[in-house]
Coordinates of C-alpha atoms in Angstrom, one line a residue:
M1 CA -40.5 -41.3 -65.1
Q2 CA -39.3 -38.0 -63.9
D3 CA -37.5 -39.5 -61.0
L4 CA -35.8 -42.0 -63.3
T5 CA -34.7 -39.2 -65.6
R6 CA -33.5 -37.1 -62.6
D7 CA -31.4 -40.1 -61.3
R8 CA -29.8 -40.7 -64.7
I9 CA -28.8 -37.0 -65.0
L10 CA -27.3 -37.0 -61.5
H11 CA -25.5 -40.3 -62.1
S12 CA -24.0 -39.0 -65.4
M13 CA -22.9 -35.7 -63.6
H14 CA -21.3 -37.6 -60.7
L15 CA -19.3 -39.8 -63.1
L16 CA -18.3 -36.8 -65.2
K17 CA -17.1 -35.0 -62.1
V18 CA -14.9 -37.8 -61.1
V19 CA -13.3 -38.0 -64.6
A20 CA -12.9 -34.2 -64.7
G21 CA -11.3 -34.2 -61.3
L22 CA -8.8 -36.9 -62.4
V23 CA -8.0 -34.9 -65.6
L24 CA -7.4 -31.8 -63.5
L25 CA -5.1 -33.8 -61.2
A26 CA -3.1 -35.0 -64.1
A27 CA -2.8 -31.5 -65.5
F28 CA -1.8 -30.1 -62.1
S29 CA 0.9 -32.8 -61.7
W30 CA 2.3 -32.1 -65.2
E31 CA 2.2 -28.3 -64.5
L32 CA 4.3 -28.6 -61.3
L33 CA 6.7 -31.2 -62.6
H34 CA 7.2 -29.9 -66.1
G35 CA 5.6 -26.5 -66.4
D36 CA 6.7 -23.0 -65.9
E37 CA 8.4 -22.6 -62.5
R38 CA 7.2 -18.9 -62.1
H39 CA 3.5 -19.2 -62.8
F40 CA 0.8 -21.4 -64.3
T41 CA 0.8 -21.8 -68.1
S42 CA -2.2 -20.7 -70.2
G43 CA -2.9 -24.3 -71.1
Y44 CA -3.3 -25.3 -67.5
L45 CA -5.5 -22.3 -66.7
V46 CA -7.9 -23.3 -69.5
V47 CA -8.1 -26.9 -68.1
Q48 CA -8.8 -25.6 -64.6
L49 CA -11.4 -23.2 -65.9
V50 CA -13.3 -25.9 -67.9
V51 CA -13.3 -28.3 -64.9
C52 CA -14.4 -25.6 -62.5
L53 CA -17.2 -24.6 -64.8
L54 CA -18.3 -28.2 -65.0
F55 CA -18.5 -28.4 -61.3
L56 CA -20.5 -25.1 -61.1
L57 CA -22.9 -26.5 -63.8
D58 CA -23.3 -29.7 -61.7
F59 CA -24.1 -27.5 -58.7
L60 CA -26.7 -25.6 -60.6
V61 CA -28.3 -28.8 -62.0
G62 CA -28.4 -30.5 -58.7
W63 CA -29.9 -27.3 -57.1
A64 CA -32.6 -27.1 -59.8
L65 CA -33.5 -30.8 -59.5
S66 CA -33.5 -30.7 -55.7
E67 CA -36.9 -30.6 -53.9
R68 CA -35.4 -28.5 -51.1
H69 CA -33.3 -25.8 -52.5
G70 CA -32.2 -24.3 -49.2
C71 CA -31.1 -27.7 -47.8
Y72 CA -29.2 -28.5 -51.0
F73 CA -27.4 -25.1 -51.0
G74 CA -26.3 -25.6 -47.4
R75 CA -25.0 -29.1 -47.9
H76 CA -23.1 -28.2 -51.1
F77 CA -21.9 -24.8 -50.2
L78 CA -18.3 -26.0 -49.8
V79 CA -18.5 -27.5 -53.3
L80 CA -19.6 -24.1 -54.6
L81 CA -16.7 -22.3 -53.0
L82 CA -14.1 -24.8 -54.3
A83 CA -15.6 -24.8 -57.8
I84 CA -15.0 -21.1 -58.3
P85 CA -11.9 -20.7 -60.5
W86 CA -10.0 -18.5 -58.1
I87 CA -6.7 -18.8 -59.9
N88 CA -8.3 -17.8 -63.2
I89 CA -9.9 -14.8 -61.5
V90 CA -6.6 -13.8 -60.1
D91 CA -5.0 -14.1 -63.6
W92 CA -7.8 -12.1 -65.2
C93 CA -7.3 -9.3 -62.6
G94 CA -3.6 -9.1 -63.6
I95 CA -2.5 -10.1 -60.0
R96 CA 0.8 -11.9 -59.8
L97 CA 0.7 -14.1 -56.7
P98 CA 3.9 -15.5 -55.2
H99 CA 4.5 -18.9 -56.5
D100 CA 3.8 -20.6 -53.1
W101 CA 0.4 -18.9 -52.8
A102 CA -0.4 -19.6 -56.5
V103 CA 0.2 -23.3 -56.0
L104 CA -2.0 -23.4 -52.8
V105 CA -4.8 -21.6 -54.6
G106 CA -4.5 -23.9 -57.5
L107 CA -4.9 -26.9 -55.2
L108 CA -8.4 -25.8 -54.1
P109 CA -10.4 -27.3 -57.0
L110 CA -8.6 -30.6 -56.6
L111 CA -10.3 -31.1 -53.2
L112 CA -13.4 -31.6 -55.3
I113 CA -12.1 -35.1 -56.2
V114 CA -12.7 -36.2 -52.6
L115 CA -16.1 -34.6 -52.4
S116 CA -17.0 -36.2 -55.8
T117 CA -16.1 -39.6 -54.5
Y118 CA -18.3 -39.2 -51.4
F119 CA -21.3 -38.0 -53.4
L120 CA -20.9 -40.8 -56.0
L121 CA -20.8 -43.4 -53.2
D122 CA -23.8 -41.7 -51.7
W123 CA -25.7 -41.9 -54.9
L124 CA -24.8 -45.6 -55.4
G125 CA -26.4 -46.3 -52.0
S126 CA -23.2 -47.3 -50.2
I127 CA -23.5 -47.9 -46.4
R128 CA -22.5 -44.8 -44.5
I129 CA -19.4 -46.4 -42.9
H130 CA -18.3 -47.4 -46.3
R131 CA -18.7 -43.9 -47.7
I132 CA -16.8 -42.4 -44.8
F133 CA -13.9 -44.9 -44.9
F134 CA -13.3 -44.8 -48.7
T135 CA -13.7 -41.0 -48.9
Y136 CA -11.2 -40.6 -46.1
L137 CA -8.9 -43.1 -47.7
C138 CA -9.1 -41.2 -51.0
G139 CA -8.5 -38.0 -49.1
V140 CA -5.4 -39.3 -47.3
L141 CA -3.9 -40.6 -50.5
L142 CA -4.6 -37.4 -52.4
F143 CA -3.2 -35.3 -49.6
T144 CA 0.0 -37.4 -49.5
Y145 CA 0.3 -37.0 -53.3
F146 CA -0.4 -33.3 -53.2
S147 CA 2.1 -32.9 -50.3
A148 CA 4.8 -34.6 -52.3
L149 CA 4.0 -32.4 -55.4
V150 CA 4.1 -29.2 -53.4
F151 CA 7.2 -30.2 -51.5
F152 CA 9.1 -31.1 -54.6
D153 CA 8.0 -27.9 -56.4
L154 CA 8.9 -25.6 -53.5
E155 CA 12.1 -27.3 -52.3
G156 CA 13.4 -29.1 -55.4
P157 CA 15.6 -26.1 -56.5
T158 CA 17.1 -25.4 -53.1
N159 CA 17.0 -28.6 -51.0
H160 CA 20.0 -30.7 -52.1
A161 CA 18.6 -33.7 -50.3
L162 CA 15.6 -33.8 -52.6
T163 CA 16.9 -35.2 -55.9
S164 CA 13.7 -36.4 -57.6
F165 CA 9.9 -36.5 -57.3
G166 CA 10.3 -40.1 -56.1
N167 CA 12.2 -38.8 -53.1
A168 CA 9.4 -36.4 -52.4
L169 CA 6.8 -39.2 -52.5
W170 CA 9.1 -41.2 -50.1
W171 CA 9.3 -38.2 -47.8
A172 CA 5.5 -37.8 -47.8
G173 CA 4.9 -41.5 -47.2
L174 CA 7.3 -41.8 -44.3
N175 CA 5.8 -38.7 -42.7
L176 CA 2.3 -40.1 -43.1
S177 CA 3.4 -43.3 -41.4
T178 CA 4.8 -41.1 -38.5
A179 CA 8.2 -42.7 -39.0
G180 CA 9.7 -39.4 -40.2
A181 CA 12.0 -38.9 -43.2
P182 CA 15.7 -37.9 -43.2
I183 CA 14.9 -35.0 -45.6
E184 CA 14.7 -31.8 -43.6
P185 CA 12.2 -29.3 -45.0
M186 CA 13.5 -25.8 -45.6
S187 CA 10.4 -23.8 -46.6
V188 CA 7.5 -22.8 -44.3
V189 CA 5.0 -24.8 -46.3
G190 CA 7.3 -27.9 -46.2
K191 CA 7.5 -27.6 -42.4
I192 CA 3.7 -27.3 -42.1
L193 CA 3.2 -30.4 -44.3
S194 CA 5.7 -32.4 -42.2
V195 CA 3.4 -31.7 -39.2
L196 CA 0.0 -32.3 -41.0
L197 CA 1.1 -35.6 -42.7
P198 CA 1.6 -37.5 -39.4
I199 CA -1.6 -36.1 -38.0
A200 CA -3.5 -37.5 -41.1
G201 CA -1.8 -40.8 -40.6
M202 CA -2.7 -41.0 -36.9
L203 CA -6.3 -40.1 -37.6
F204 CA -6.5 -42.9 -40.2
L205 CA -5.9 -45.7 -37.7
P206 CA -9.0 -45.3 -35.5
I207 CA -11.2 -44.8 -38.7
F208 CA -9.7 -48.0 -40.2
T209 CA -10.3 -49.9 -36.9
T210 CA -13.9 -48.6 -36.6
Y211 CA -14.5 -49.6 -40.2
I212 CA -13.2 -53.2 -39.7
V213 CA -15.2 -53.6 -36.5
Q214 CA -18.5 -52.4 -38.0
Y215 CA -17.9 -54.4 -41.1
N216 CA -17.5 -57.6 -39.1
D217 CA -20.5 -56.7 -37.0
R218 CA -22.7 -56.3 -40.1
R219 CA -21.4 -59.5 -41.6
H220 CA -22.1 -61.5 -38.4
A221 CA -25.6 -59.9 -38.1
A222 CA -26.3 -60.8 -41.7
D223 CA -25.2 -64.4 -41.1
A224 CA -27.3 -64.7 -38.0
S225 CA -30.4 -63.5 -39.8
R226 CA -30.1 -66.2 -42.5
P227 CA -32.3 -69.3 -41.9
K228 CA -30.2 -72.2 -40.8
E229 CA -30.1 -75.2 -43.2
R230 CA -31.8 -78.3 -41.9
K231 CA -29.7 -81.4 -41.8

């Protein structure tokens, strides 16, 4: 009975984390595309604080329900670091970060979306290769979207070749495919992203190939283990 209750609590927390992460993603997107260009608005800071507190609560609940507290803490230490509302702490201290750094710090909690996807698939009992593939796919898509957001936010006012967020998405997608985009980045962050995106695209190909091969092997093994029908 206790195990069933524990599983229900963890399942509810996993689903809630995914929803909270998507809410934070939508708020962050709105903030960069329509918010204050100088710093984060108070509304966004409240949303990020609530989502971070939710992830911290999930960490504490999981740690309390875990049978091996030390092992759980070690496995989820990265989650704990990302769940700390750093941008809120900076704001409470009265520190005004440069806009570039503020955007990068604000991105940190959004990485929890990828980790939440992995832990949810793990709880659902997905095969390890499925968890790795779909988590990496989610990570690549989010990284591409984040890159487009940051690129548009930093270079939109000064880069005349960048006329809309659609152009930024197009730039990120072409760089991910290693084809390259005709939009030349002007900021340091934009240049770094133009290097990281092709690397992420190149790493995805062997993972995708491995996933297809192992998936086919498992399917053939399952077919071979089935009893053949007699004619």
